């Protein structure tokens, strides 16, 4: 007897995370996964270690203490918060709850790869709206809405492009969507942004019952290994998601570390200050070298390479690996001429700039 896989599952292109290892010995500069340059805060690590002492106990299945801390941060209520194993877990939960076969899930063309994966995993059709200058195009999203549209995912800032849309544009998108379409604002990188016209979307959640803001502890908080994410939305939506999440979906030490990370505002400020310094520095170096960096408000930079086989993105990625530097190839995002490079620790950023310069100069002499 052979097992039958549900139709559509084998059509999913499985998510491939950034590389994390290389053969041989010596340090590796990992700039492939947009992790925090400064790592987790001391307070979060201490809380995690302490929490591990009760490893034989089940965690609080409701994550109530963590949800209460998160609600205070956004000015909401604990019942308007859900926690999950990374924000991608919550994005999949949303898709399971509000879409299925025959439905459509809308997203921006170069948005996070989890969006089409989540859609296909529930039998829905992913619909990618074109972008304008590698930026979410509200008009294109609204034009792509059909009676079958159930969810609209928008990453703001967007990964991997680093672009964002202002609060007025996000509001225009919300107001233009039918009331039966759920707008999910993926604000994974919101803490890095200080543009005066930017908002993480919390005010739209407060004002409307068809908006969710999803967030993560994996980026500026430096807790990627703990797989801890959360979302803020109307109580009725959260009630639905809580019904289908894992019963004990967030380990107790992760809950404790998340609360401590929220309270360690000094560490968050240092992490942002690091990015505020080294992102523009790296942009300047990339331009000086003669490559094209796209504007970014995240903790990463999308860099376009020439089509010349000696200078293209594949050749650059191979060269960087020879220097034990890992970056992210972008072919899966429809950007084969680009690499995405995390603003990691100072030594990594400087090493990458030097390697890119050597790569371009070396190709010129071949």
PDB file of C-alpha atoms in Angstrom, residues 1-290:
ATOM      1  CA  UNK A   1       0.000   0.000   0.000  1.00  0.00           C
ATOM      2  CA  UNK A   2       1.347   3.449  -0.874  1.00  0.00           C
ATOM      3  CA  UNK A   3       0.484   6.569   1.050  1.00  0.00           C
ATOM      4  CA  UNK A   4      -1.307   9.386  -0.718  1.00  0.00           C
ATOM      5  CA  UNK A   5      -0.086  12.928  -0.131  1.00  0.00           C
ATOM      6  CA  UNK A   6      -2.743  15.623  -0.111  1.00  0.00           C
ATOM      7  CA  UNK A   7      -2.894  17.409  -3.509  1.00  0.00           C
ATOM      8  CA  UNK A   8      -0.629  20.451  -3.668  1.00  0.00           C
ATOM      9  CA  UNK A   9       1.765  19.515  -0.872  1.00  0.00           C
ATOM     10  CA  UNK A  10       4.457  18.212  -3.226  1.00  0.00           C
ATOM     11  CA  UNK A  11       4.182  21.435  -5.244  1.00  0.00           C
ATOM     12  CA  UNK A  12       5.560  23.419  -2.300  1.00  0.00           C
ATOM     13  CA  UNK A  13       9.148  24.561  -2.628  1.00  0.00           C
ATOM     14  CA  UNK A  14      10.405  23.904   0.896  1.00  0.00           C
ATOM     15  CA  UNK A  15      11.878  26.876   2.745  1.00  0.00           C
ATOM     16  CA  UNK A  16      15.678  26.798   2.750  1.00  0.00           C
ATOM     17  CA  UNK A  17      17.235  28.838   5.578  1.00  0.00           C
ATOM     18  CA  UNK A  18      20.513  30.703   5.313  1.00  0.00           C
ATOM     19  CA  UNK A  19      23.630  28.549   5.467  1.00  0.00           C
ATOM     20  CA  UNK A  20      25.360  28.313   8.816  1.00  0.00           C
ATOM     21  CA  UNK A  21      28.419  26.114   8.305  1.00  0.00           C
ATOM     22  CA  UNK A  22      31.408  25.598   6.027  1.00  0.00           C
ATOM     23  CA  UNK A  23      33.931  22.768   5.706  1.00  0.00           C
ATOM     24  CA  UNK A  24      37.388  23.318   7.102  1.00  0.00           C
ATOM     25  CA  UNK A  25      38.544  25.120  10.202  1.00  0.00           C
ATOM     26  CA  UNK A  26      38.562  28.708  11.295  1.00  0.00           C
ATOM     27  CA  UNK A  27      35.924  31.269  12.254  1.00  0.00           C
ATOM     28  CA  UNK A  28      32.876  31.775  10.055  1.00  0.00           C
ATOM     29  CA  UNK A  29      31.220  35.136   9.522  1.00  0.00           C
ATOM     30  CA  UNK A  30      27.518  34.290   9.309  1.00  0.00           C
ATOM     31  CA  UNK A  31      25.706  37.046   7.437  1.00  0.00           C
ATOM     32  CA  UNK A  32      22.987  34.910   5.887  1.00  0.00           C
ATOM     33  CA  UNK A  33      20.051  34.940   8.330  1.00  0.00           C
ATOM     34  CA  UNK A  34      19.596  38.520   9.613  1.00  0.00           C
ATOM     35  CA  UNK A  35      20.412  37.529  13.176  1.00  0.00           C
ATOM     36  CA  UNK A  36      21.245  40.080  15.853  1.00  0.00           C
ATOM     37  CA  UNK A  37      24.794  41.410  15.643  1.00  0.00           C
ATOM     38  CA  UNK A  38      25.062  41.636  19.430  1.00  0.00           C
ATOM     39  CA  UNK A  39      23.253  38.412  20.288  1.00  0.00           C
ATOM     40  CA  UNK A  40      20.865  37.946  23.199  1.00  0.00           C
ATOM     41  CA  UNK A  41      20.917  40.181  26.245  1.00  0.00           C
ATOM     42  CA  UNK A  42      22.579  38.972  29.437  1.00  0.00           C
ATOM     43  CA  UNK A  43      19.241  39.222  31.245  1.00  0.00           C
ATOM     44  CA  UNK A  44      17.538  36.989  28.673  1.00  0.00           C
ATOM     45  CA  UNK A  45      20.298  34.382  28.906  1.00  0.00           C
ATOM     46  CA  UNK A  46      20.101  34.365  32.686  1.00  0.00           C
ATOM     47  CA  UNK A  47      16.324  33.966  32.576  1.00  0.00           C
ATOM     48  CA  UNK A  48      16.620  31.098  30.111  1.00  0.00           C
ATOM     49  CA  UNK A  49      19.210  29.324  32.238  1.00  0.00           C
ATOM     50  CA  UNK A  50      17.088  29.693  35.346  1.00  0.00           C
ATOM     51  CA  UNK A  51      14.024  28.445  33.486  1.00  0.00           C
ATOM     52  CA  UNK A  52      15.892  25.315  32.409  1.00  0.00           C
ATOM     53  CA  UNK A  53      15.977  24.158  36.021  1.00  0.00           C
ATOM     54  CA  UNK A  54      12.282  23.280  35.742  1.00  0.00           C
ATOM     55  CA  UNK A  55      12.639  21.407  32.476  1.00  0.00           C
ATOM     56  CA  UNK A  56      10.556  18.525  33.854  1.00  0.00           C
ATOM     57  CA  UNK A  57       7.517  20.825  34.181  1.00  0.00           C
ATOM     58  CA  UNK A  58       5.089  21.658  31.397  1.00  0.00           C
ATOM     59  CA  UNK A  59       5.139  25.338  30.459  1.00  0.00           C
ATOM     60  CA  UNK A  60       2.207  27.668  30.908  1.00  0.00           C
ATOM     61  CA  UNK A  61       0.265  26.704  27.807  1.00  0.00           C
ATOM     62  CA  UNK A  62      -1.272  30.161  27.597  1.00  0.00           C
ATOM     63  CA  UNK A  63       2.094  32.009  27.887  1.00  0.00           C
ATOM     64  CA  UNK A  64       0.137  34.435  30.056  1.00  0.00           C
ATOM     65  CA  UNK A  65       3.039  36.287  31.692  1.00  0.00           C
ATOM     66  CA  UNK A  66       4.695  36.845  28.324  1.00  0.00           C
ATOM     67  CA  UNK A  67       1.422  37.883  26.682  1.00  0.00           C
ATOM     68  CA  UNK A  68       0.805  40.344  29.520  1.00  0.00           C
ATOM     69  CA  UNK A  69       4.261  41.887  29.016  1.00  0.00           C
ATOM     70  CA  UNK A  70       3.726  42.132  25.259  1.00  0.00           C
ATOM     71  CA  UNK A  71       0.269  43.649  25.692  1.00  0.00           C
ATOM     72  CA  UNK A  72       1.752  46.361  27.909  1.00  0.00           C
ATOM     73  CA  UNK A  73       4.295  47.137  25.217  1.00  0.00           C
ATOM     74  CA  UNK A  74       1.684  47.716  22.500  1.00  0.00           C
ATOM     75  CA  UNK A  75      -1.003  49.192  24.737  1.00  0.00           C
ATOM     76  CA  UNK A  76      -3.319  46.245  24.273  1.00  0.00           C
ATOM     77  CA  UNK A  77      -4.738  43.411  26.356  1.00  0.00           C
ATOM     78  CA  UNK A  78      -3.331  39.900  26.906  1.00  0.00           C
ATOM     79  CA  UNK A  79      -6.352  38.385  25.145  1.00  0.00           C
ATOM     80  CA  UNK A  80      -5.284  40.321  22.022  1.00  0.00           C
ATOM     81  CA  UNK A  81      -1.897  38.576  21.955  1.00  0.00           C
ATOM     82  CA  UNK A  82      -0.806  35.124  20.818  1.00  0.00           C
ATOM     83  CA  UNK A  83       2.675  33.617  21.107  1.00  0.00           C
ATOM     84  CA  UNK A  84       4.154  30.963  18.855  1.00  0.00           C
ATOM     85  CA  UNK A  85       7.286  29.152  17.798  1.00  0.00           C
ATOM     86  CA  UNK A  86       8.559  32.039  15.707  1.00  0.00           C
ATOM     87  CA  UNK A  87       6.383  34.479  13.841  1.00  0.00           C
ATOM     88  CA  UNK A  88       6.325  32.108  10.847  1.00  0.00           C
ATOM     89  CA  UNK A  89       4.386  29.650  13.029  1.00  0.00           C
ATOM     90  CA  UNK A  90       1.732  32.313  13.555  1.00  0.00           C
ATOM     91  CA  UNK A  91       1.607  33.137   9.834  1.00  0.00           C
ATOM     92  CA  UNK A  92       0.853  29.473   9.134  1.00  0.00           C
ATOM     93  CA  UNK A  93      -1.785  29.421  11.896  1.00  0.00           C
ATOM     94  CA  UNK A  94      -3.479  32.436  10.304  1.00  0.00           C
ATOM     95  CA  UNK A  95      -3.535  30.662   6.953  1.00  0.00           C
ATOM     96  CA  UNK A  96      -4.980  27.511   8.506  1.00  0.00           C
ATOM     97  CA  UNK A  97      -7.694  29.491  10.237  1.00  0.00           C
ATOM     98  CA  UNK A  98      -8.795  31.822   7.462  1.00  0.00           C
ATOM     99  CA  UNK A  99      -8.000  30.207   4.098  1.00  0.00           C
ATOM    100  CA  UNK A 100      -8.306  26.878   2.354  1.00  0.00           C
ATOM    101  CA  UNK A 101      -8.869  25.223  -1.035  1.00  0.00           C
ATOM    102  CA  UNK A 102     -10.343  27.633  -3.549  1.00  0.00           C
ATOM    103  CA  UNK A 103      -9.185  30.707  -1.630  1.00  0.00           C
ATOM    104  CA  UNK A 104      -6.368  33.116  -2.467  1.00  0.00           C
ATOM    105  CA  UNK A 105      -3.649  34.563  -0.241  1.00  0.00           C
ATOM    106  CA  UNK A 106      -2.159  37.801  -1.490  1.00  0.00           C
ATOM    107  CA  UNK A 107       1.364  39.085  -0.895  1.00  0.00           C
ATOM    108  CA  UNK A 108       3.970  41.385  -2.424  1.00  0.00           C
ATOM    109  CA  UNK A 109       6.159  39.857  -5.152  1.00  0.00           C
ATOM    110  CA  UNK A 110       9.439  39.824  -3.224  1.00  0.00           C
ATOM    111  CA  UNK A 111       7.914  39.191   0.186  1.00  0.00           C
ATOM    112  CA  UNK A 112       8.912  36.569   2.742  1.00  0.00           C
ATOM    113  CA  UNK A 113       8.937  33.054   1.256  1.00  0.00           C
ATOM    114  CA  UNK A 114       6.769  31.719   4.081  1.00  0.00           C
ATOM    115  CA  UNK A 115       3.728  33.523   2.612  1.00  0.00           C
ATOM    116  CA  UNK A 116       3.318  31.315  -0.492  1.00  0.00           C
ATOM    117  CA  UNK A 117       4.375  28.256   1.506  1.00  0.00           C
ATOM    118  CA  UNK A 118       1.687  28.953   4.104  1.00  0.00           C
ATOM    119  CA  UNK A 119      -0.885  29.418   1.353  1.00  0.00           C
ATOM    120  CA  UNK A 120      -0.024  26.184  -0.426  1.00  0.00           C
ATOM    121  CA  UNK A 121       0.116  24.239   2.828  1.00  0.00           C
ATOM    122  CA  UNK A 122      -3.616  24.850   3.367  1.00  0.00           C
ATOM    123  CA  UNK A 123      -4.575  24.346  -0.261  1.00  0.00           C
ATOM    124  CA  UNK A 124      -5.010  28.047  -1.040  1.00  0.00           C
ATOM    125  CA  UNK A 125      -3.540  29.787  -4.063  1.00  0.00           C
ATOM    126  CA  UNK A 126      -0.693  32.254  -3.446  1.00  0.00           C
ATOM    127  CA  UNK A 127      -1.027  35.445  -5.488  1.00  0.00           C
ATOM    128  CA  UNK A 128       2.025  37.705  -5.846  1.00  0.00           C
ATOM    129  CA  UNK A 129       1.368  41.361  -6.678  1.00  0.00           C
ATOM    130  CA  UNK A 130       4.122  43.205  -8.560  1.00  0.00           C
ATOM    131  CA  UNK A 131       6.284  45.711  -6.725  1.00  0.00           C
ATOM    132  CA  UNK A 132       7.517  49.152  -7.678  1.00  0.00           C
ATOM    133  CA  UNK A 133      11.255  49.693  -7.200  1.00  0.00           C
ATOM    134  CA  UNK A 134      11.395  46.586  -4.983  1.00  0.00           C
ATOM    135  CA  UNK A 135       8.834  48.183  -2.671  1.00  0.00           C
ATOM    136  CA  UNK A 136       5.321  47.034  -1.808  1.00  0.00           C
ATOM    137  CA  UNK A 137       2.889  48.614  -4.279  1.00  0.00           C
ATOM    138  CA  UNK A 138      -0.464  49.247  -2.585  1.00  0.00           C
ATOM    139  CA  UNK A 139      -2.243  49.863  -5.888  1.00  0.00           C
ATOM    140  CA  UNK A 140      -0.946  46.560  -7.289  1.00  0.00           C
ATOM    141  CA  UNK A 141      -2.093  44.678  -4.188  1.00  0.00           C
ATOM    142  CA  UNK A 142      -5.563  46.206  -4.326  1.00  0.00           C
ATOM    143  CA  UNK A 143      -5.809  45.474  -8.056  1.00  0.00           C
ATOM    144  CA  UNK A 144      -5.025  41.811  -7.359  1.00  0.00           C
ATOM    145  CA  UNK A 145      -7.884  41.365  -4.881  1.00  0.00           C
ATOM    146  CA  UNK A 146     -10.658  39.046  -6.053  1.00  0.00           C
ATOM    147  CA  UNK A 147     -13.726  37.538  -4.345  1.00  0.00           C
ATOM    148  CA  UNK A 148     -11.439  34.599  -3.493  1.00  0.00           C
ATOM    149  CA  UNK A 149      -8.938  36.722  -1.537  1.00  0.00           C
ATOM    150  CA  UNK A 150      -8.951  35.883   2.168  1.00  0.00           C
ATOM    151  CA  UNK A 151      -5.575  37.120   3.509  1.00  0.00           C
ATOM    152  CA  UNK A 152      -3.107  39.822   2.506  1.00  0.00           C
ATOM    153  CA  UNK A 153       0.433  39.458   3.902  1.00  0.00           C
ATOM    154  CA  UNK A 154       2.649  42.557   3.914  1.00  0.00           C
ATOM    155  CA  UNK A 155       6.127  42.598   5.452  1.00  0.00           C
ATOM    156  CA  UNK A 156       6.970  46.106   6.607  1.00  0.00           C
ATOM    157  CA  UNK A 157       9.951  46.506   6.481  1.00  0.00           C
ATOM    158  CA  UNK A 158      10.194  43.880   3.807  1.00  0.00           C
ATOM    159  CA  UNK A 159      12.614  40.979   3.802  1.00  0.00           C
ATOM    160  CA  UNK A 160      14.704  40.634   1.631  1.00  0.00           C
ATOM    161  CA  UNK A 161      14.498  44.026  -0.070  1.00  0.00           C
ATOM    162  CA  UNK A 162      14.864  46.221   3.032  1.00  0.00           C
ATOM    163  CA  UNK A 163      12.201  48.627   1.779  1.00  0.00           C
ATOM    164  CA  UNK A 164       9.129  49.871   3.642  1.00  0.00           C
ATOM    165  CA  UNK A 165       5.887  51.715   3.030  1.00  0.00           C
ATOM    166  CA  UNK A 166       4.788  54.624   5.226  1.00  0.00           C
ATOM    167  CA  UNK A 167       1.891  54.430   7.671  1.00  0.00           C
ATOM    168  CA  UNK A 168      -0.358  56.365   5.312  1.00  0.00           C
ATOM    169  CA  UNK A 169       0.131  53.759   2.583  1.00  0.00           C
ATOM    170  CA  UNK A 170      -0.536  50.879   4.946  1.00  0.00           C
ATOM    171  CA  UNK A 171      -3.741  52.591   6.057  1.00  0.00           C
ATOM    172  CA  UNK A 172      -4.711  53.110   2.419  1.00  0.00           C
ATOM    173  CA  UNK A 173      -4.194  49.404   1.830  1.00  0.00           C
ATOM    174  CA  UNK A 174      -6.337  48.484   4.845  1.00  0.00           C
ATOM    175  CA  UNK A 175      -9.093  50.856   3.809  1.00  0.00           C
ATOM    176  CA  UNK A 176      -9.039  49.540   0.253  1.00  0.00           C
ATOM    177  CA  UNK A 177      -9.312  45.881   1.190  1.00  0.00           C
ATOM    178  CA  UNK A 178     -12.744  44.276   1.581  1.00  0.00           C
ATOM    179  CA  UNK A 179     -13.778  43.897   5.209  1.00  0.00           C
ATOM    180  CA  UNK A 180     -13.675  40.107   4.889  1.00  0.00           C
ATOM    181  CA  UNK A 181      -9.954  40.127   3.973  1.00  0.00           C
ATOM    182  CA  UNK A 182      -7.483  39.809   6.840  1.00  0.00           C
ATOM    183  CA  UNK A 183      -4.494  42.169   6.604  1.00  0.00           C
ATOM    184  CA  UNK A 184      -1.409  40.671   8.250  1.00  0.00           C
ATOM    185  CA  UNK A 185       1.390  43.174   8.833  1.00  0.00           C
ATOM    186  CA  UNK A 186       4.646  41.290   9.334  1.00  0.00           C
ATOM    187  CA  UNK A 187       6.698  43.689  11.481  1.00  0.00           C
ATOM    188  CA  UNK A 188       9.668  41.401  12.171  1.00  0.00           C
ATOM    189  CA  UNK A 189      12.176  44.220  11.634  1.00  0.00           C
ATOM    190  CA  UNK A 190      10.138  47.117  13.026  1.00  0.00           C
ATOM    191  CA  UNK A 191      12.511  47.799  15.925  1.00  0.00           C
ATOM    192  CA  UNK A 192      15.268  48.830  13.527  1.00  0.00           C
ATOM    193  CA  UNK A 193      13.188  51.572  11.893  1.00  0.00           C
ATOM    194  CA  UNK A 194      13.012  55.163  13.097  1.00  0.00           C
ATOM    195  CA  UNK A 195      11.630  56.857   9.995  1.00  0.00           C
ATOM    196  CA  UNK A 196       9.069  59.504  11.022  1.00  0.00           C
ATOM    197  CA  UNK A 197       6.465  58.213   8.548  1.00  0.00           C
ATOM    198  CA  UNK A 198       6.789  54.558   9.589  1.00  0.00           C
ATOM    199  CA  UNK A 199       4.498  52.575  11.881  1.00  0.00           C
ATOM    200  CA  UNK A 200       4.557  48.919  12.855  1.00  0.00           C
ATOM    201  CA  UNK A 201       0.791  48.823  12.349  1.00  0.00           C
ATOM    202  CA  UNK A 202      -0.355  48.694  15.983  1.00  0.00           C
ATOM    203  CA  UNK A 203      -2.688  51.648  15.483  1.00  0.00           C
ATOM    204  CA  UNK A 204      -4.467  49.797  12.667  1.00  0.00           C
ATOM    205  CA  UNK A 205      -4.932  46.777  14.930  1.00  0.00           C
ATOM    206  CA  UNK A 206      -6.538  49.024  17.545  1.00  0.00           C
ATOM    207  CA  UNK A 207      -8.859  50.627  15.015  1.00  0.00           C
ATOM    208  CA  UNK A 208      -9.981  47.602  12.999  1.00  0.00           C
ATOM    209  CA  UNK A 209     -10.985  44.005  13.597  1.00  0.00           C
ATOM    210  CA  UNK A 210      -9.402  42.607  10.398  1.00  0.00           C
ATOM    211  CA  UNK A 211      -5.728  43.512  11.020  1.00  0.00           C
ATOM    212  CA  UNK A 212      -2.982  41.490  12.697  1.00  0.00           C
ATOM    213  CA  UNK A 213       0.558  42.656  13.478  1.00  0.00           C
ATOM    214  CA  UNK A 214       3.065  39.796  13.745  1.00  0.00           C
ATOM    215  CA  UNK A 215       6.443  40.216  15.450  1.00  0.00           C
ATOM    216  CA  UNK A 216       9.467  38.174  16.444  1.00  0.00           C
ATOM    217  CA  UNK A 217      12.146  37.863  19.111  1.00  0.00           C
ATOM    218  CA  UNK A 218      14.560  36.446  16.504  1.00  0.00           C
ATOM    219  CA  UNK A 219      15.928  39.736  15.189  1.00  0.00           C
ATOM    220  CA  UNK A 220      16.808  42.702  17.405  1.00  0.00           C
ATOM    221  CA  UNK A 221      16.199  40.691  20.604  1.00  0.00           C
ATOM    222  CA  UNK A 222      18.670  38.016  19.509  1.00  0.00           C
ATOM    223  CA  UNK A 223      16.569  34.976  20.492  1.00  0.00           C
ATOM    224  CA  UNK A 224      16.478  33.223  17.110  1.00  0.00           C
ATOM    225  CA  UNK A 225      17.442  29.828  18.581  1.00  0.00           C
ATOM    226  CA  UNK A 226      14.421  29.914  20.897  1.00  0.00           C
ATOM    227  CA  UNK A 227      11.892  30.260  18.048  1.00  0.00           C
ATOM    228  CA  UNK A 228       9.715  32.828  19.767  1.00  0.00           C
ATOM    229  CA  UNK A 229       7.195  34.993  17.932  1.00  0.00           C
ATOM    230  CA  UNK A 230       3.936  36.734  18.690  1.00  0.00           C
ATOM    231  CA  UNK A 231       1.047  38.611  17.152  1.00  0.00           C
ATOM    232  CA  UNK A 232      -1.355  41.362  18.164  1.00  0.00           C
ATOM    233  CA  UNK A 233      -4.889  41.439  16.869  1.00  0.00           C
ATOM    234  CA  UNK A 234      -8.569  41.609  17.657  1.00  0.00           C
ATOM    235  CA  UNK A 235      -9.659  39.317  20.491  1.00  0.00           C
ATOM    236  CA  UNK A 236     -11.964  37.385  18.164  1.00  0.00           C
ATOM    237  CA  UNK A 237      -9.057  36.573  15.831  1.00  0.00           C
ATOM    238  CA  UNK A 238      -6.794  35.574  18.702  1.00  0.00           C
ATOM    239  CA  UNK A 239      -9.512  33.292  20.054  1.00  0.00           C
ATOM    240  CA  UNK A 240      -9.574  31.466  16.720  1.00  0.00           C
ATOM    241  CA  UNK A 241      -5.788  31.108  16.594  1.00  0.00           C
ATOM    242  CA  UNK A 242      -5.554  29.863  20.175  1.00  0.00           C
ATOM    243  CA  UNK A 243      -7.956  27.058  19.276  1.00  0.00           C
ATOM    244  CA  UNK A 244      -5.560  25.600  16.693  1.00  0.00           C
ATOM    245  CA  UNK A 245      -2.085  26.407  18.066  1.00  0.00           C
ATOM    246  CA  UNK A 246       0.010  23.753  19.754  1.00  0.00           C
ATOM    247  CA  UNK A 247      -1.155  23.050  23.298  1.00  0.00           C
ATOM    248  CA  UNK A 248       2.242  23.850  24.865  1.00  0.00           C
ATOM    249  CA  UNK A 249       3.699  25.696  21.899  1.00  0.00           C
ATOM    250  CA  UNK A 250       6.203  27.929  23.730  1.00  0.00           C
ATOM    251  CA  UNK A 251       8.750  26.347  26.117  1.00  0.00           C
ATOM    252  CA  UNK A 252       8.899  27.851  29.616  1.00  0.00           C
ATOM    253  CA  UNK A 253      12.572  28.968  29.348  1.00  0.00           C
ATOM    254  CA  UNK A 254      11.740  30.748  26.082  1.00  0.00           C
ATOM    255  CA  UNK A 255       8.826  32.548  27.737  1.00  0.00           C
ATOM    256  CA  UNK A 256      11.099  33.680  30.577  1.00  0.00           C
ATOM    257  CA  UNK A 257      13.814  34.805  28.170  1.00  0.00           C
ATOM    258  CA  UNK A 258      11.283  36.742  26.116  1.00  0.00           C
ATOM    259  CA  UNK A 259      10.035  38.677  29.136  1.00  0.00           C
ATOM    260  CA  UNK A 260      13.599  39.484  30.207  1.00  0.00           C
ATOM    261  CA  UNK A 261      14.494  40.573  26.666  1.00  0.00           C
ATOM    262  CA  UNK A 262      11.552  42.968  26.571  1.00  0.00           C
ATOM    263  CA  UNK A 263      12.681  44.549  29.815  1.00  0.00           C
ATOM    264  CA  UNK A 264      16.326  44.908  28.739  1.00  0.00           C
ATOM    265  CA  UNK A 265      15.773  48.117  26.806  1.00  0.00           C
ATOM    266  CA  UNK A 266      19.471  49.049  27.061  1.00  0.00           C
ATOM    267  CA  UNK A 267      20.452  45.962  25.083  1.00  0.00           C
ATOM    268  CA  UNK A 268      17.846  46.718  22.412  1.00  0.00           C
ATOM    269  CA  UNK A 269      19.137  50.291  22.192  1.00  0.00           C
ATOM    270  CA  UNK A 270      22.725  49.062  21.780  1.00  0.00           C
ATOM    271  CA  UNK A 271      21.655  46.642  19.053  1.00  0.00           C
ATOM    272  CA  UNK A 272      19.866  49.390  17.167  1.00  0.00           C
ATOM    273  CA  UNK A 273      22.806  51.791  17.602  1.00  0.00           C
ATOM    274  CA  UNK A 274      25.127  49.141  16.154  1.00  0.00           C
ATOM    275  CA  UNK A 275      22.910  48.811  13.098  1.00  0.00           C
ATOM    276  CA  UNK A 276      22.494  52.580  12.774  1.00  0.00           C
ATOM    277  CA  UNK A 277      26.284  52.888  12.514  1.00  0.00           C
ATOM    278  CA  UNK A 278      27.316  49.886  10.457  1.00  0.00           C
ATOM    279  CA  UNK A 279      24.466  49.768   7.931  1.00  0.00           C
ATOM    280  CA  UNK A 280      25.290  53.193   6.397  1.00  0.00           C
ATOM    281  CA  UNK A 281      29.008  52.430   6.668  1.00  0.00           C
ATOM    282  CA  UNK A 282      28.541  49.210   4.708  1.00  0.00           C
ATOM    283  CA  UNK A 283      26.301  50.951   2.167  1.00  0.00           C
ATOM    284  CA  UNK A 284      29.074  53.460   1.564  1.00  0.00           C
ATOM    285  CA  UNK A 285      31.644  50.713   1.090  1.00  0.00           C
ATOM    286  CA  UNK A 286      29.427  48.802  -1.346  1.00  0.00           C
ATOM    287  CA  UNK A 287      28.916  51.948  -3.413  1.00  0.00           C
ATOM    288  CA  UNK A 288      32.636  52.742  -3.346  1.00  0.00           C
ATOM    289  CA  UNK A 289      33.402  49.259  -4.618  1.00  0.00           C
ATOM    290  CA  UNK A 290      31.063  49.873  -7.555  1.00  0.00           C
TER     291      UNK A 290
END
